[in-house]
mmCIF file of C-alpha atoms in Angstrom:
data_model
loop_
_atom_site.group_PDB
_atom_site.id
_atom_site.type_symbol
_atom_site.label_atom_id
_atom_site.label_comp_id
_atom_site.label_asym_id
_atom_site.label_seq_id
_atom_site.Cartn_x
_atom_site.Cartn_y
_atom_site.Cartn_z
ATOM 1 C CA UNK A 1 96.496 94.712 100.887
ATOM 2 C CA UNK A 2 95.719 98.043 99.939
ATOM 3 C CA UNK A 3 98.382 100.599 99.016
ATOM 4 C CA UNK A 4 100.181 97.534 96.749
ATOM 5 C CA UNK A 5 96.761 97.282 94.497
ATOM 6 C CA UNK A 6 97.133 100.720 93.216
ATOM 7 C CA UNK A 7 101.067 99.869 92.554
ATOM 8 C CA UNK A 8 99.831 96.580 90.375
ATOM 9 C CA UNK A 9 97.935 98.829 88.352
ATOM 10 C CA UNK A 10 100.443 101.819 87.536
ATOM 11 C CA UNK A 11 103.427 99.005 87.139
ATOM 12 C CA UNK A 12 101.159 97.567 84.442
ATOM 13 C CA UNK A 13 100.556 100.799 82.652
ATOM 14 C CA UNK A 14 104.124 101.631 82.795
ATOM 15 C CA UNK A 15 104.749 97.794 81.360
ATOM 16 C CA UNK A 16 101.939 98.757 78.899
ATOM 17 C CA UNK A 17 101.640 102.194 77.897
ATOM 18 C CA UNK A 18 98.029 101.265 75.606
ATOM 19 C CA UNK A 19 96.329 99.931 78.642
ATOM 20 C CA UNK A 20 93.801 102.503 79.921
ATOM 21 C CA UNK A 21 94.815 103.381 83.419
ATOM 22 C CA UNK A 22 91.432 103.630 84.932
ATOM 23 C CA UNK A 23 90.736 100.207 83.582
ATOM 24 C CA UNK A 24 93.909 99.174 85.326
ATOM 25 C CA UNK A 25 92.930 100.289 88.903
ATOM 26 C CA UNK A 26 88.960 98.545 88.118
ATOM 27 C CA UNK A 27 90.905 95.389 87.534
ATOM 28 C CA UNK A 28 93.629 96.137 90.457
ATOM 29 C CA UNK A 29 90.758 96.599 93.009
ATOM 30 C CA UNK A 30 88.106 94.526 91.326
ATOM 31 C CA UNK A 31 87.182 91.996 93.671
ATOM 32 C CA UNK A 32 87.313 94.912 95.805
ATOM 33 C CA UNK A 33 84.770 96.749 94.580
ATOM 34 C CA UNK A 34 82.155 94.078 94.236
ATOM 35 C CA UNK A 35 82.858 92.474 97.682
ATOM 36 C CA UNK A 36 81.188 95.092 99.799
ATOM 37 C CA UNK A 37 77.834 94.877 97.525
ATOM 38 C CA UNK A 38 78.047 91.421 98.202
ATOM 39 C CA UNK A 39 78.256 92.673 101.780
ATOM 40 C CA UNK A 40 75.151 94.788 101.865
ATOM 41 C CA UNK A 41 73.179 92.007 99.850
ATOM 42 C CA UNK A 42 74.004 89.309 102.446
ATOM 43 C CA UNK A 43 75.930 87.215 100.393
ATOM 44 C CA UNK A 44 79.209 87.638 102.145
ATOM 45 C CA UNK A 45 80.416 88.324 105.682
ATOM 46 C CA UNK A 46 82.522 90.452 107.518
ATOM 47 C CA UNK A 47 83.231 90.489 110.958
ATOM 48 C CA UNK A 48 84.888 93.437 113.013
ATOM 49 C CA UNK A 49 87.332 91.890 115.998
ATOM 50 C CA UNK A 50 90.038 93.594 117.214
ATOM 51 C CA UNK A 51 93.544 91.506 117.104
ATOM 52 C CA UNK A 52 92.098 89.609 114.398
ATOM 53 C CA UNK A 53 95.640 90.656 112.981
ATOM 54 C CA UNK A 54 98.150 93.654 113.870
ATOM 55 C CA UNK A 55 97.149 95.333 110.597
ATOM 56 C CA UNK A 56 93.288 95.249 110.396
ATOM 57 C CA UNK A 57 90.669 94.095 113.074
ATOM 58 C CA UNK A 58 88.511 92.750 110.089
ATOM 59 C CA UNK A 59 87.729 89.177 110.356
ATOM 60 C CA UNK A 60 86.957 87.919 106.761
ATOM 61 C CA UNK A 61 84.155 84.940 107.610
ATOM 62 C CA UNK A 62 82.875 83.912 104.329
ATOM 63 C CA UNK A 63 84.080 86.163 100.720
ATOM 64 C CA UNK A 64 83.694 82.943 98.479
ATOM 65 C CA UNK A 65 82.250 84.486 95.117
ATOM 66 C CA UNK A 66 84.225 87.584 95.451
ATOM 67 C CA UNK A 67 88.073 86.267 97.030
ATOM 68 C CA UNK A 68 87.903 82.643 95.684
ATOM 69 C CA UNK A 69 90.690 81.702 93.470
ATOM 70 C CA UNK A 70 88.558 80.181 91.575
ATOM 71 C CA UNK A 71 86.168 83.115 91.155
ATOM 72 C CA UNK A 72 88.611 85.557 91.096
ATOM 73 C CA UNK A 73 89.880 83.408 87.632
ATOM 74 C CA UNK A 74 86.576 83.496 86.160
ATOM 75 C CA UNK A 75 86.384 87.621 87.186
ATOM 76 C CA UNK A 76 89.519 87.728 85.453
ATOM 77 C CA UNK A 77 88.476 86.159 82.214
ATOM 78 C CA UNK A 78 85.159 88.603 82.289
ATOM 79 C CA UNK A 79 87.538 91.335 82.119
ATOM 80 C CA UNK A 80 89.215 90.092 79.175
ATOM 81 C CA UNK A 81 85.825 89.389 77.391
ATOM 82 C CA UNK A 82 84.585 92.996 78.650
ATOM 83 C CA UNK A 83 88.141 94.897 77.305
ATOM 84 C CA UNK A 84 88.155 92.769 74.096
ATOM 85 C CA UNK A 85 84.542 93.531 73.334
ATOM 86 C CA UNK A 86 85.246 97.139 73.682
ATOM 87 C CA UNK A 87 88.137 97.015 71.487
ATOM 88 C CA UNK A 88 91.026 96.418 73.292
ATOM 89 C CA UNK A 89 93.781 94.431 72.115
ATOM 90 C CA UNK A 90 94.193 91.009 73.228
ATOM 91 C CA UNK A 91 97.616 92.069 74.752
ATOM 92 C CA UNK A 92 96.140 94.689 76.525
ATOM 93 C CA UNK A 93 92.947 92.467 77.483
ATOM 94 C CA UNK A 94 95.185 89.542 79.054
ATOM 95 C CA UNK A 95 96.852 92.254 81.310
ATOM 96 C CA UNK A 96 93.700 93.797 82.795
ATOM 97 C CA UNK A 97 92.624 89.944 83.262
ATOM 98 C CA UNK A 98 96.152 89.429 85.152
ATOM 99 C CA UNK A 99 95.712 92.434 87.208
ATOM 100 C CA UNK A 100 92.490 90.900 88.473
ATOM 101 C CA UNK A 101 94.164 87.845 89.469
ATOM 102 C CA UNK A 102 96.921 90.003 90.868
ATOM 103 C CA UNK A 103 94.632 90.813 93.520
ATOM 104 C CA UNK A 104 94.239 87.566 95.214
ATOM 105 C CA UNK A 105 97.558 86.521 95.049
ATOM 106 C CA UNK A 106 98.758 90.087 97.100
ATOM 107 C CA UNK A 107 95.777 89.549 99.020
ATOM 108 C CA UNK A 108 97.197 86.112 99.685
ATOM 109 C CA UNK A 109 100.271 87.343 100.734
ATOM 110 C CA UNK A 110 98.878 89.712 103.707
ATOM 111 C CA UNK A 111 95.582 87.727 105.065
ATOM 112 C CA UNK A 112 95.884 84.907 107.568
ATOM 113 C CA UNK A 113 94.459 81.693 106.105
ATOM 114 C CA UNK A 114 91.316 82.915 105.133
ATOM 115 C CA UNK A 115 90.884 83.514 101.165
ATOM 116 C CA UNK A 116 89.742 80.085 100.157
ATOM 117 C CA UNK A 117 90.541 78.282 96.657
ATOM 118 C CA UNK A 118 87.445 77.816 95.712
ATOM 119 C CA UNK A 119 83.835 78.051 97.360
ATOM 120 C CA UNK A 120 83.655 75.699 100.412
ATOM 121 C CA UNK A 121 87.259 74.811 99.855
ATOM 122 C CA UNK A 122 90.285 74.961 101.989
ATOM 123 C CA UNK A 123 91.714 78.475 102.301
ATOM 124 C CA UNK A 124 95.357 79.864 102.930
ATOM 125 C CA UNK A 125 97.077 83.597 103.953
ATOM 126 C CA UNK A 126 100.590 83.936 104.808
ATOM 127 C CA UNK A 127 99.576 86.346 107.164
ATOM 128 C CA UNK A 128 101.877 89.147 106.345
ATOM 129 C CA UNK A 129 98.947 91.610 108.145
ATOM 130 C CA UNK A 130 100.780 90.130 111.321
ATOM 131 C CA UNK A 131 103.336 92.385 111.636
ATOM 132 C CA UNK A 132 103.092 95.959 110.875
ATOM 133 C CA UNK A 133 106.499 96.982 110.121
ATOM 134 C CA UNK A 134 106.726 93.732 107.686
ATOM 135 C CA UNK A 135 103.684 95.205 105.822
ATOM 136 C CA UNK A 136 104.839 98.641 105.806
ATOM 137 C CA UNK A 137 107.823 97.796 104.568
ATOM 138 C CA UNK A 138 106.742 95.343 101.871
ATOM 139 C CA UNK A 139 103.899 96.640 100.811
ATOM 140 C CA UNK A 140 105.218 100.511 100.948
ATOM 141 C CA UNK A 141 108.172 99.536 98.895
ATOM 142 C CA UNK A 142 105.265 98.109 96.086
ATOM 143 C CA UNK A 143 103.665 101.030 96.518
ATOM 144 C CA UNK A 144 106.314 103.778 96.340
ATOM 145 C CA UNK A 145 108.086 102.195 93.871
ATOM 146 C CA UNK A 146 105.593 101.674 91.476
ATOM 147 C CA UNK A 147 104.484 105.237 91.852
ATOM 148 C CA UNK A 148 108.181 106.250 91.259
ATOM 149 C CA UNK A 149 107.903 104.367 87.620
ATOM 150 C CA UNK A 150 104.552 105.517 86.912
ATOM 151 C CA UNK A 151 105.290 109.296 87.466
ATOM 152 C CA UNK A 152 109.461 109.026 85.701
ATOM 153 C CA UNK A 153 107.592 107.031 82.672
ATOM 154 C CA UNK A 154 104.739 109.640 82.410
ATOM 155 C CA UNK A 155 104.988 112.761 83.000
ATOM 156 C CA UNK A 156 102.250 115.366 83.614
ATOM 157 C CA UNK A 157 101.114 118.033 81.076
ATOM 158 C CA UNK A 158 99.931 120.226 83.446
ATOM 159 C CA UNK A 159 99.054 120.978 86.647
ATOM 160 C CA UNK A 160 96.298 118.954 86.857
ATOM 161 C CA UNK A 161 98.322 116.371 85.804
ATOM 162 C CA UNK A 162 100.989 116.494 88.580
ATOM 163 C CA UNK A 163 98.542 117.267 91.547
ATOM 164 C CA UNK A 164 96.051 114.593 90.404
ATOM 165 C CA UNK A 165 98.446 111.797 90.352
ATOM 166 C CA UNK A 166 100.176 113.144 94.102
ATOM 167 C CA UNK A 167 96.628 113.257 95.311
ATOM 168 C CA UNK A 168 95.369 109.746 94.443
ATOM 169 C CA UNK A 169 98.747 108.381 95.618
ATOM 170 C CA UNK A 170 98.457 110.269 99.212
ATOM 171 C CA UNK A 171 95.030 109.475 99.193
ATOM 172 C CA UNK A 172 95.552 105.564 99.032
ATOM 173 C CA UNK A 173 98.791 105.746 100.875
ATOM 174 C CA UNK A 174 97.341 107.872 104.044
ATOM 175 C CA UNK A 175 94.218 105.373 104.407
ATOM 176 C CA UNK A 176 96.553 102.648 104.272
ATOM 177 C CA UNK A 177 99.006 103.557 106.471
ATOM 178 C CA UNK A 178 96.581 105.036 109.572
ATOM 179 C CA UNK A 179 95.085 101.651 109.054
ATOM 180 C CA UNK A 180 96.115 100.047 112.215
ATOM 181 C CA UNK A 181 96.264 103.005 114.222
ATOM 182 C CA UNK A 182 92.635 103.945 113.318
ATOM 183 C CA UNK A 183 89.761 103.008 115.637
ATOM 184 C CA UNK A 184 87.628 100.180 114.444
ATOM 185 C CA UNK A 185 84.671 100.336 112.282
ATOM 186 C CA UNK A 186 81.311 99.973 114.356
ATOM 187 C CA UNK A 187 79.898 97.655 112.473
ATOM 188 C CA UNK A 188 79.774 95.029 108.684
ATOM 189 C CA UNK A 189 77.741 97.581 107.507
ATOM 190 C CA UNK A 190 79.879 100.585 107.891
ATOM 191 C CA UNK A 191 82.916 98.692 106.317
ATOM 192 C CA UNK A 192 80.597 98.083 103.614
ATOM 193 C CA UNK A 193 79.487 101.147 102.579
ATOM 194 C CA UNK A 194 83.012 103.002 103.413
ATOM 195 C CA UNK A 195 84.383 100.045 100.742
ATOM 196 C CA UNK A 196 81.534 101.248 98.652
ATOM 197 C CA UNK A 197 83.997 104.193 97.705
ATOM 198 C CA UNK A 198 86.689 102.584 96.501
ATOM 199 C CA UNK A 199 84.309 102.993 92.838
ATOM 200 C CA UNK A 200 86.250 106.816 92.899
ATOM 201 C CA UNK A 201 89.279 105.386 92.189
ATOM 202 C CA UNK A 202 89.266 104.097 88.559
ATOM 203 C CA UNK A 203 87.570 107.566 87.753
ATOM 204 C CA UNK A 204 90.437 109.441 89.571
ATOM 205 C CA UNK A 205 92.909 107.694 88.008
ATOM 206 C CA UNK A 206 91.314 107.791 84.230
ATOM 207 C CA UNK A 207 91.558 111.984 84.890
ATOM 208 C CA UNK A 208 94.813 111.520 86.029
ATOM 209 C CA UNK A 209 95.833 109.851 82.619
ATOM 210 C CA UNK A 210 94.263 112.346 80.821
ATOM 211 C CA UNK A 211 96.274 115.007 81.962
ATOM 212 C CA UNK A 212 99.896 113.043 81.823
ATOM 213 C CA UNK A 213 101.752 111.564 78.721
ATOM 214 C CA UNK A 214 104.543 109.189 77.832
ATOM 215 C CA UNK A 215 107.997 110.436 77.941
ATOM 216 C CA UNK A 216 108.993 109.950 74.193
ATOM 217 C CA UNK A 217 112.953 108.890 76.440
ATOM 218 C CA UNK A 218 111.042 106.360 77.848
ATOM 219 C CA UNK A 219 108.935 104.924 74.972
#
């Protein structure tokens, strides 16, 4: 899942205005965004076949201490240490460590049986990434309908404001959709480093915040 990660993040800022968006999306995509250093270190593996499922032709081989349930918990309660250290209440910390979580269990939901339950353990996937028009239509409705909440519950100040937010969501929503219509990557390595930018996105969407505000209607 892609699209459905950023949704996670701006239904949980509309559920809780005092969470700091940009910390939402780290925590929506976090496993995310330390899987493909694991990549480039050699710790994990990724594995580029074709078919490997109608929505991506990326064969996950071995994501343990990134995708592991168990991991994923543990990332989880480092967020809420990290958020209450710098402040944050402990409402606001046990979302962002929920969010994390949020990620394997959407993840879950797409992949064939491949994210395992802990390392070395057995591993499951519903394998939603099967069928395309079941993911688009899933997954888009996530998507487009936490966007929907997002924008109604805060609207923008300015122009930066309204363009910012429409650019990050046609940004995320264009990459996933060409997904399977996209050639594949060449290589681990390029999937790596393209995953690599997914570290924009927290940025982009603390600017965004910055230039939006809560509708006092919808307090």
């Amino acid at each position: 899942m892609f699209a459905g990660h950023l949704g996670v993040a701006l239904a949980a800022k509309s559920a809780e205005p005092k969470a700091p968006l940009g910390a939402l999306v780290a925590a929506s995509f976090g496993i995310d965004l330390i899987w493909p250093i694991l990549l480039l270190a050699g710790v994990e593996s990724v594995a580029v076949e074709p078919g490997a499922t109608a929505f991506t032709p990326l064969d996950f081989q071995w994501y343990p201490w990134s995708h592991s349930l168990l991991t994923v918990g543990l990332w989880g309660l480092l967020a809420v240490g990290a958020a209450r250290a710098l402040g944050m209440s402990s409402r606001v910390a046990g979302i962002l460590g929920l969010v994390v979580v949020s990620h394997w269990v959407l993840d879950a939901l797409t992949h064939r049986p491949d994210l395992p339950i802990w390392p070395g353990g057995p591993v499951v996937g519903f394998g939603l990434w099967n069928s395309v028009p079941g993911t688009f239509m899933v997954e888009g409705l996530l998507f487009l309908g936490a966007c929907w909440i997002y924008a109604r519950r805060f609207p923008p100040r300015d122009a930066t404001g309204k363009a910012g937010l429409l650019a990050l969501a046609a940004l995320v929503g264009v990459v996933w959709a060409a997904g399977p219509f996209s050639p594949p990557p060449p290589g681990p390595e390029a999937v790596a480093w393209v995953t690599v930018g997914l570290w924009i996105l927290p940025f982009w969407a603390w600017r965004v915040e910055r230039h939006r505000g809560l509708d006092p209607g919808r307090a």
